[in-house]
Amino acid sequence: MKTPFFLISESKLKNNISTFQNALTDIWPNSSLAYSVKTNSLPWLLKYLKKENVLAEVVSDEEYHLAKLCGFPDEEIVFNGPIKGEETINTALVGKAYVNIDSQKDLAYIKESQPKNAFIGIRVNVPPECFSESDMGYQEDGFRFGFSEKNGAFADALEIVKKNSYNTKLGLHLHCNSITRSLAVYRAISKYAAHLIQKYDLKLSFIDIGGGFFGGVKGKPTPEQYISCIKEELEVVVNVNETKLIAEPGSAIIGSVVDLHTTVLDAKDTDYARIVTTDGSRVHIDPLWARGRYMYSIEQKEQKNSREKQIVCGYTCMDHDRLMIIENQPQLQVGDKIIYHRVGAYSMTFGGMFIRYYPDVFVETKDGIEKVRAAISTEEYIRVHT
């Protein structure tokens, strides 16, 4: 197969899904797994998740419509984020999707439309002091999303929902991006949710705990540990048989199951290091241009002597398109393969079509290898942009 290409392991994907689903079933039976579509919105993946009884968690009108096109009915969609369009939020509320409100615009629409029998969650702005500084950033400025309880915004949102909707199935949504993804983060989130439930005497239909979970990583917290610590904090204030728990993993499902295969196109020596140019790029696996280390393996037809320092670079014309520095490794030559492992999250659908276009994506199944996305041609690029 011509590089670059992504290769998804179906067996690893299925294992990540079932591990999370089994943890939920065993610990909090009234629960659902909702996949974060933004993490990787490949249509093949979404259709696969639909068959595995996973909900779709979306954060834009476009993602909502994508989920519908991939087979998810409204009631199997969780609609989050502050940028919901009026037409789409109406469809979601009428169709009994889980709609977690996160903006004044959302509240204004609730006032105007006065939905009936809807599933409406209120996203909570969790105070950063609930977490240790080692676990969480934003200690000085706080988080962007949700309604703050301290300044009264949460109470106002709660009153608006109760006053302007009929027979609402009320929920809470809590999601904080953490540095460590530690169990302490989810315990703190759950403890703060329990505080709100007690203070406002909330009778909840569902509690939605957001993503950032580890998945398929040895030595890191497991789904069982995450769900157990969430339950320990919440079971004192809710009936776990009546209140549904929704967990929203993204990277924990897809991150560990994808490899990017690349080939060395050129190798040359400067006065400072050996420069290795490949047909892969940070565009493919590091769209934020922030990473410096990867899990990788090298395939060589002929092993050469070790080199002290080699800088592996991408195909772009930008000098900072440097994926990694490898030290005291065999000298890389044209035609050698570099395979980057565990690169399924925020990669194949996040990186843009810069200089070269989206590459092929394959899935490895028990029956062989199947192409599930063809590389974007120049003609297709023109159709998109004209």
PDB file of N, CA, C and O in Angstrom, residues 182-233:
ATOM      1  N   SER A 182      -6.324  12.041  35.619  1.00  0.00           N
ATOM      2  CA  SER A 182      -6.257  11.187  36.802  1.00  0.00           C
ATOM      3  C   SER A 182      -7.644  10.901  37.352  1.00  0.00           C
ATOM      4  O   SER A 182      -8.621  11.599  37.065  1.00  0.00           O
ATOM      5  N   LEU A 183      -7.718   9.878  38.205  1.00  0.00           N
ATOM      6  CA  LEU A 183      -8.976   9.562  38.870  1.00  0.00           C
ATOM      7  C   LEU A 183      -9.426  10.722  39.755  1.00  0.00           C
ATOM      8  O   LEU A 183     -10.625  10.960  39.917  1.00  0.00           O
ATOM      9  N   ALA A 184      -8.453  11.469  40.304  1.00  0.00           N
ATOM     10  CA  ALA A 184      -8.794  12.601  41.173  1.00  0.00           C
ATOM     11  C   ALA A 184      -9.614  13.648  40.435  1.00  0.00           C
ATOM     12  O   ALA A 184     -10.477  14.309  41.032  1.00  0.00           O
ATOM     13  N   VAL A 185      -9.376  13.803  39.133  1.00  0.00           N
ATOM     14  CA  VAL A 185     -10.132  14.765  38.336  1.00  0.00           C
ATOM     15  C   VAL A 185     -11.611  14.379  38.301  1.00  0.00           C
ATOM     16  O   VAL A 185     -12.498  15.214  38.535  1.00  0.00           O
ATOM     17  N   TYR A 186     -11.897  13.117  38.043  1.00  0.00           N
ATOM     18  CA  TYR A 186     -13.283  12.669  37.911  1.00  0.00           C
ATOM     19  C   TYR A 186     -13.967  12.578  39.264  1.00  0.00           C
ATOM     20  O   TYR A 186     -15.183  12.774  39.374  1.00  0.00           O
ATOM     21  N   ARG A 187     -13.175  12.318  40.294  1.00  0.00           N
ATOM     22  CA  ARG A 187     -13.749  12.355  41.639  1.00  0.00           C
ATOM     23  C   ARG A 187     -14.160  13.783  42.001  1.00  0.00           C
ATOM     24  O   ARG A 187     -15.235  14.013  42.563  1.00  0.00           O
ATOM     25  N   ALA A 188     -13.313  14.752  41.638  1.00  0.00           N
ATOM     26  CA  ALA A 188     -13.628  16.150  41.935  1.00  0.00           C
ATOM     27  C   ALA A 188     -14.845  16.622  41.154  1.00  0.00           C
ATOM     28  O   ALA A 188     -15.715  17.327  41.693  1.00  0.00           O
ATOM     29  N   ILE A 189     -14.918  16.253  39.864  1.00  0.00           N
ATOM     30  CA  ILE A 189     -16.077  16.613  39.047  1.00  0.00           C
ATOM     31  C   ILE A 189     -17.357  16.039  39.658  1.00  0.00           C
ATOM     32  O   ILE A 189     -18.377  16.728  39.802  1.00  0.00           O
ATOM     33  N   SER A 190     -17.305  14.771  40.030  1.00  0.00           N
ATOM     34  CA  SER A 190     -18.482  14.093  40.570  1.00  0.00           C
ATOM     35  C   SER A 190     -18.881  14.671  41.917  1.00  0.00           C
ATOM     36  O   SER A 190     -20.075  14.822  42.229  1.00  0.00           O
ATOM     37  N   LYS A 191     -17.874  15.026  42.735  1.00  0.00           N
ATOM     38  CA  LYS A 191     -18.161  15.620  44.044  1.00  0.00           C
ATOM     39  C   LYS A 191     -18.851  16.970  43.875  1.00  0.00           C
ATOM     40  O   LYS A 191     -19.779  17.300  44.633  1.00  0.00           O
ATOM     41  N   TYR A 192     -18.408  17.741  42.885  1.00  0.00           N
ATOM     42  CA  TYR A 192     -19.043  19.050  42.660  1.00  0.00           C
ATOM     43  C   TYR A 192     -20.469  18.863  42.132  1.00  0.00           C
ATOM     44  O   TYR A 192     -21.379  19.613  42.523  1.00  0.00           O
ATOM     45  N   ALA A 193     -20.671  17.876  41.291  1.00  0.00           N
ATOM     46  CA  ALA A 193     -22.031  17.569  40.824  1.00  0.00           C
ATOM     47  C   ALA A 193     -22.923  17.190  42.001  1.00  0.00           C
ATOM     48  O   ALA A 193     -24.081  17.637  42.098  1.00  0.00           O
ATOM     49  N   ALA A 194     -22.398  16.383  42.914  1.00  0.00           N
ATOM     50  CA  ALA A 194     -23.171  15.982  44.089  1.00  0.00           C
ATOM     51  C   ALA A 194     -23.541  17.207  44.936  1.00  0.00           C
ATOM     52  O   ALA A 194     -24.664  17.290  45.468  1.00  0.00           O
ATOM     53  N   HIS A 195     -22.610  18.146  45.047  1.00  0.00           N
ATOM     54  CA  HIS A 195     -22.894  19.392  45.784  1.00  0.00           C
ATOM     55  C   HIS A 195     -24.078  20.132  45.169  1.00  0.00           C
ATOM     56  O   HIS A 195     -24.990  20.588  45.890  1.00  0.00           O
ATOM     57  N   LEU A 196     -24.102  20.274  43.841  1.00  0.00           N
ATOM     58  CA  LEU A 196     -25.198  20.984  43.176  1.00  0.00           C
ATOM     59  C   LEU A 196     -26.522  20.232  43.332  1.00  0.00           C
ATOM     60  O   LEU A 196     -27.573  20.842  43.540  1.00  0.00           O
ATOM     61  N   ILE A 197     -26.466  18.915  43.203  1.00  0.00           N
ATOM     62  CA  ILE A 197     -27.680  18.103  43.312  1.00  0.00           C
ATOM     63  C   ILE A 197     -28.308  18.283  44.689  1.00  0.00           C
ATOM     64  O   ILE A 197     -29.537  18.450  44.827  1.00  0.00           O
ATOM     65  N   GLN A 198     -27.479  18.289  45.731  1.00  0.00           N
ATOM     66  CA  GLN A 198     -27.988  18.471  47.086  1.00  0.00           C
ATOM     67  C   GLN A 198     -28.488  19.893  47.318  1.00  0.00           C
ATOM     68  O   GLN A 198     -29.581  20.101  47.867  1.00  0.00           O
ATOM     69  N   LYS A 199     -27.706  20.867  46.905  1.00  0.00           N
ATOM     70  CA  LYS A 199     -28.057  22.262  47.176  1.00  0.00           C
ATOM     71  C   LYS A 199     -29.356  22.668  46.497  1.00  0.00           C
ATOM     72  O   LYS A 199     -30.186  23.379  47.094  1.00  0.00           O
ATOM     73  N   TYR A 200     -29.568  22.200  45.264  1.00  0.00           N
ATOM     74  CA  TYR A 200     -30.747  22.617  44.508  1.00  0.00           C
ATOM     75  C   TYR A 200     -31.827  21.541  44.475  1.00  0.00           C
ATOM     76  O   TYR A 200     -32.822  21.692  43.756  1.00  0.00           O
ATOM     77  N   ASP A 201     -31.616  20.472  45.253  1.00  0.00           N
ATOM     78  CA  ASP A 201     -32.591  19.374  45.345  1.00  0.00           C
ATOM     79  C   ASP A 201     -33.026  18.908  43.950  1.00  0.00           C
ATOM     80  O   ASP A 201     -34.223  18.851  43.625  1.00  0.00           O
ATOM     81  N   LEU A 202     -32.042  18.583  43.128  1.00  0.00           N
ATOM     82  CA  LEU A 202     -32.293  18.232  41.730  1.00  0.00           C
ATOM     83  C   LEU A 202     -32.748  16.776  41.592  1.00  0.00           C
ATOM     84  O   LEU A 202     -32.162  15.873  42.196  1.00  0.00           O
ATOM     85  N   LYS A 203     -33.771  16.585  40.801  1.00  0.00           N
ATOM     86  CA  LYS A 203     -34.229  15.246  40.441  1.00  0.00           C
ATOM     87  C   LYS A 203     -33.810  15.019  38.990  1.00  0.00           C
ATOM     88  O   LYS A 203     -34.459  15.508  38.055  1.00  0.00           O
ATOM     89  N   LEU A 204     -32.736  14.318  38.803  1.00  0.00           N
ATOM     90  CA  LEU A 204     -32.098  14.245  37.492  1.00  0.00           C
ATOM     91  C   LEU A 204     -32.481  12.990  36.725  1.00  0.00           C
ATOM     92  O   LEU A 204     -32.533  11.886  37.277  1.00  0.00           O
ATOM     93  N   SER A 205     -32.706  13.197  35.434  1.00  0.00           N
ATOM     94  CA  SER A 205     -32.904  12.074  34.522  1.00  0.00           C
ATOM     95  C   SER A 205     -31.561  11.502  34.077  1.00  0.00           C
ATOM     96  O   SER A 205     -31.436  10.306  33.886  1.00  0.00           O
ATOM     97  N   PHE A 206     -30.565  12.397  33.934  1.00  0.00           N
ATOM     98  CA  PHE A 206     -29.246  11.924  33.492  1.00  0.00           C
ATOM     99  C   PHE A 206     -28.137  12.832  33.997  1.00  0.00           C
ATOM    100  O   PHE A 206     -28.361  14.013  34.298  1.00  0.00           O
ATOM    101  N   ILE A 207     -26.956  12.268  34.116  1.00  0.00           N
ATOM    102  CA  ILE A 207     -25.722  12.994  34.413  1.00  0.00           C
ATOM    103  C   ILE A 207     -24.720  12.629  33.335  1.00  0.00           C
ATOM    104  O   ILE A 207     -24.458  11.446  33.082  1.00  0.00           O
ATOM    105  N   ASP A 208     -24.172  13.640  32.697  1.00  0.00           N
ATOM    106  CA  ASP A 208     -23.246  13.448  31.576  1.00  0.00           C
ATOM    107  C   ASP A 208     -21.858  13.906  32.025  1.00  0.00           C
ATOM    108  O   ASP A 208     -21.625  15.084  32.285  1.00  0.00           O
ATOM    109  N   ILE A 209     -20.947  12.945  32.134  1.00  0.00           N
ATOM    110  CA  ILE A 209     -19.560  13.229  32.519  1.00  0.00           C
ATOM    111  C   ILE A 209     -18.700  13.148  31.265  1.00  0.00           C
ATOM    112  O   ILE A 209     -18.642  12.119  30.597  1.00  0.00           O
ATOM    113  N   GLY A 210     -18.024  14.237  30.969  1.00  0.00           N
ATOM    114  CA  GLY A 210     -17.313  14.340  29.697  1.00  0.00           C
ATOM    115  C   GLY A 210     -16.086  13.469  29.568  1.00  0.00           C
ATOM    116  O   GLY A 210     -15.805  12.610  30.404  1.00  0.00           O
ATOM    117  N   GLY A 211     -15.304  13.735  28.536  1.00  0.00           N
ATOM    118  CA  GLY A 211     -14.225  12.851  28.113  1.00  0.00           C
ATOM    119  C   GLY A 211     -12.910  13.112  28.804  1.00  0.00           C
ATOM    120  O   GLY A 211     -12.861  13.563  29.942  1.00  0.00           O
ATOM    121  N   GLY A 212     -11.822  12.841  28.072  1.00  0.00           N
ATOM    122  CA  GLY A 212     -10.492  12.952  28.640  1.00  0.00           C
ATOM    123  C   GLY A 212     -10.031  11.699  29.346  1.00  0.00           C
ATOM    124  O   GLY A 212      -9.006  11.703  30.025  1.00  0.00           O
ATOM    125  N   PHE A 213     -10.775  10.618  29.208  1.00  0.00           N
ATOM    126  CA  PHE A 213     -10.402   9.365  29.856  1.00  0.00           C
ATOM    127  C   PHE A 213      -9.213   8.723  29.133  1.00  0.00           C
ATOM    128  O   PHE A 213      -9.050   8.860  27.931  1.00  0.00           O
ATOM    129  N   PHE A 214      -8.416   7.987  29.888  1.00  0.00           N
ATOM    130  CA  PHE A 214      -7.457   7.083  29.267  1.00  0.00           C
ATOM    131  C   PHE A 214      -8.205   5.857  28.749  1.00  0.00           C
ATOM    132  O   PHE A 214      -9.235   5.463  29.282  1.00  0.00           O
ATOM    133  N   GLY A 215      -7.650   5.238  27.713  1.00  0.00           N
ATOM    134  CA  GLY A 215      -8.213   3.995  27.196  1.00  0.00           C
ATOM    135  C   GLY A 215      -7.160   3.198  26.475  1.00  0.00           C
ATOM    136  O   GLY A 215      -6.448   3.725  25.618  1.00  0.00           O
ATOM    137  N   GLY A 216      -7.022   1.930  26.833  1.00  0.00           N
ATOM    138  CA  GLY A 216      -6.066   1.063  26.162  1.00  0.00           C
ATOM    139  C   GLY A 216      -4.620   1.410  26.447  1.00  0.00           C
ATOM    140  O   GLY A 216      -3.740   1.101  25.636  1.00  0.00           O
ATOM    141  N   VAL A 217      -4.355   2.038  27.607  1.00  0.00           N
ATOM    142  CA  VAL A 217      -2.986   2.431  27.956  1.00  0.00           C
ATOM    143  C   VAL A 217      -2.592   1.717  29.241  1.00  0.00           C
ATOM    144  O   VAL A 217      -3.172   1.966  30.305  1.00  0.00           O
ATOM    145  N   LYS A 218      -1.603   0.844  29.171  1.00  0.00           N
ATOM    146  CA  LYS A 218      -1.159   0.098  30.344  1.00  0.00           C
ATOM    147  C   LYS A 218      -0.606   1.044  31.393  1.00  0.00           C
ATOM    148  O   LYS A 218       0.098   1.995  31.094  1.00  0.00           O
ATOM    149  N   GLY A 219      -0.954   0.758  32.638  1.00  0.00           N
ATOM    150  CA  GLY A 219      -0.450   1.554  33.744  1.00  0.00           C
ATOM    151  C   GLY A 219      -1.263   2.796  34.039  1.00  0.00           C
ATOM    152  O   GLY A 219      -0.964   3.507  35.006  1.00  0.00           O
ATOM    153  N   LYS A 220      -2.272   3.080  33.230  1.00  0.00           N
ATOM    154  CA  LYS A 220      -3.125   4.245  33.434  1.00  0.00           C
ATOM    155  C   LYS A 220      -4.490   3.801  33.967  1.00  0.00           C
ATOM    156  O   LYS A 220      -4.835   2.619  33.902  1.00  0.00           O
ATOM    157  N   PRO A 221      -5.284   4.748  34.497  1.00  0.00           N
ATOM    158  CA  PRO A 221      -6.602   4.362  35.013  1.00  0.00           C
ATOM    159  C   PRO A 221      -7.446   3.633  33.972  1.00  0.00           C
ATOM    160  O   PRO A 221      -7.399   3.944  32.782  1.00  0.00           O
ATOM    161  N   THR A 222      -8.216   2.675  34.421  1.00  0.00           N
ATOM    162  CA  THR A 222      -9.067   1.876  33.549  1.00  0.00           C
ATOM    163  C   THR A 222     -10.496   2.423  33.573  1.00  0.00           C
ATOM    164  O   THR A 222     -10.869   3.175  34.486  1.00  0.00           O
ATOM    165  N   PRO A 223     -11.313   2.046  32.591  1.00  0.00           N
ATOM    166  CA  PRO A 223     -12.721   2.449  32.651  1.00  0.00           C
ATOM    167  C   PRO A 223     -13.401   2.037  33.953  1.00  0.00           C
ATOM    168  O   PRO A 223     -14.214   2.799  34.499  1.00  0.00           O
ATOM    169  N   GLU A 224     -13.071   0.853  34.468  1.00  0.00           N
ATOM    170  CA  GLU A 224     -13.663   0.405  35.725  1.00  0.00           C
ATOM    171  C   GLU A 224     -13.335   1.357  36.866  1.00  0.00           C
ATOM    172  O   GLU A 224     -14.189   1.690  37.696  1.00  0.00           O
ATOM    173  N   GLN A 225     -12.088   1.828  36.894  1.00  0.00           N
ATOM    174  CA  GLN A 225     -11.696   2.746  37.961  1.00  0.00           C
ATOM    175  C   GLN A 225     -12.374   4.103  37.816  1.00  0.00           C
ATOM    176  O   GLN A 225     -12.807   4.695  38.811  1.00  0.00           O
ATOM    177  N   TYR A 226     -12.463   4.600  36.589  1.00  0.00           N
ATOM    178  CA  TYR A 226     -13.140   5.879  36.362  1.00  0.00           C
ATOM    179  C   TYR A 226     -14.601   5.807  36.808  1.00  0.00           C
ATOM    180  O   TYR A 226     -15.079   6.665  37.562  1.00  0.00           O
ATOM    181  N   ILE A 227     -15.306   4.799  36.319  1.00  0.00           N
ATOM    182  CA  ILE A 227     -16.741   4.715  36.610  1.00  0.00           C
ATOM    183  C   ILE A 227     -16.976   4.448  38.094  1.00  0.00           C
ATOM    184  O   ILE A 227     -17.926   4.966  38.688  1.00  0.00           O
ATOM    185  N   SER A 228     -16.099   3.683  38.722  1.00  0.00           N
ATOM    186  CA  SER A 228     -16.244   3.397  40.151  1.00  0.00           C
ATOM    187  C   SER A 228     -16.119   4.660  40.986  1.00  0.00           C
ATOM    188  O   SER A 228     -16.916   4.889  41.913  1.00  0.00           O
ATOM    189  N   CYS A 229     -15.121   5.517  40.679  1.00  0.00           N
ATOM    190  CA  CYS A 229     -14.957   6.725  41.501  1.00  0.00           C
ATOM    191  C   CYS A 229     -16.092   7.715  41.245  1.00  0.00           C
ATOM    192  O   CYS A 229     -16.507   8.437  42.163  1.00  0.00           O
ATOM    193  N   ILE A 230     -16.613   7.738  40.023  1.00  0.00           N
ATOM    194  CA  ILE A 230     -17.775   8.585  39.735  1.00  0.00           C
ATOM    195  C   ILE A 230     -18.979   8.114  40.551  1.00  0.00           C
ATOM    196  O   ILE A 230     -19.686   8.911  41.181  1.00  0.00           O
ATOM    197  N   LYS A 231     -19.186   6.810  40.549  1.00  0.00           N
ATOM    198  CA  LYS A 231     -20.332   6.253  41.288  1.00  0.00           C
ATOM    199  C   LYS A 231     -20.203   6.498  42.786  1.00  0.00           C
ATOM    200  O   LYS A 231     -21.182   6.843  43.463  1.00  0.00           O
ATOM    201  N   GLU A 232     -19.001   6.344  43.326  1.00  0.00           N
ATOM    202  CA  GLU A 232     -18.802   6.520  44.766  1.00  0.00           C
ATOM    203  C   GLU A 232     -19.236   7.902  45.235  1.00  0.00           C
ATOM    204  O   GLU A 232     -19.773   8.051  46.339  1.00  0.00           O
ATOM    205  N   GLU A 233     -19.016   8.916  44.419  1.00  0.00           N
ATOM    206  CA  GLU A 233     -19.379  10.280  44.800  1.00  0.00           C
ATOM    207  C   GLU A 233     -20.856  10.583  44.547  1.00  0.00           C
ATOM    208  O   GLU A 233     -21.455  11.388  45.271  1.00  0.00           O
TER     209      GLU A 233
END
